[in-house]
Amino acid sequence: NLNGIIKQLSADRIAAVKSVSAPIKAFEDKIKGLCAKIEGARDSLASQVKVFEDAAREAKRRDVLFAIETLTAEAGYPGLKIEVQDSWLNKTQTPKDTANAIKAIIEDHITAEKNALALEQAKRDRAEAIEDTLAAHAGEPLQLTRDHRSASFSSLSSSERDASPFAVADQQQHHQ
């Protein structure tokens, strides 16, 4: 009979726990349902905010592209390709800061272009100076220095003169 008593006590315990736990279980179910509704509303709001932020970002991109077009044209470089930086599209980025960044890129381009033109002019000037020097000393043998980057005119022996690359080139021109 002890087994019967144990069985009865266990059944009574389970019934007591069920009756006491029923309101708690009902409360948990209500809270879970409420949380699911709140999460659904939150997700809906988040997607609406994302749509709004994307639209605002795209509007800012158009404003930045217009600023690039305007500032490059004002600087005399219409059509200059300037990539839109992601930081320029941030909410915290002011139009003034964006314009200053664009102007800095334009100034860098102008400086690079001026440097390239100056380098080309220096090359032309050097070539012209070499041609003038060669023309002024036409017929004189050219003696190359050790590093072959500069040349000086002086008296060379006839074998040195004949071996000079300039003499060989002169001989080829006379034979044409």
Tab-separated table of N, CA, C and O in Angstrom, residues 14 18 58 150 154:
chain	number	residue	atom	x	y	z
A	14	ILE	N	1.139	17.105	-8.441
A	14	ILE	CA	1.062	17.571	-9.832
A	14	ILE	C	-0.193	18.419	-10.013
A	14	ILE	O	-0.158	19.482	-10.647
A	18	LYS	N	-0.269	22.412	-10.968
A	18	LYS	CA	-1.015	22.864	-12.145
A	18	LYS	C	-1.990	23.974	-11.773
A	18	LYS	O	-2.111	24.971	-12.479
A	58	GLU	N	19.667	59.752	-50.601
A	58	GLU	CA	19.660	59.924	-52.050
A	58	GLU	C	19.475	61.397	-52.418
A	58	GLU	O	20.102	61.897	-53.357
A	150	SER	N	75.683	64.852	-68.929
A	150	SER	CA	76.007	66.161	-69.481
A	150	SER	C	77.165	65.975	-70.447
A	150	SER	O	77.857	64.977	-70.418
A	154	SER	N	85.175	69.854	-76.510
A	154	SER	CA	86.608	70.112	-76.394
A	154	SER	C	87.308	69.360	-77.516
A	154	SER	O	86.692	68.617	-78.261
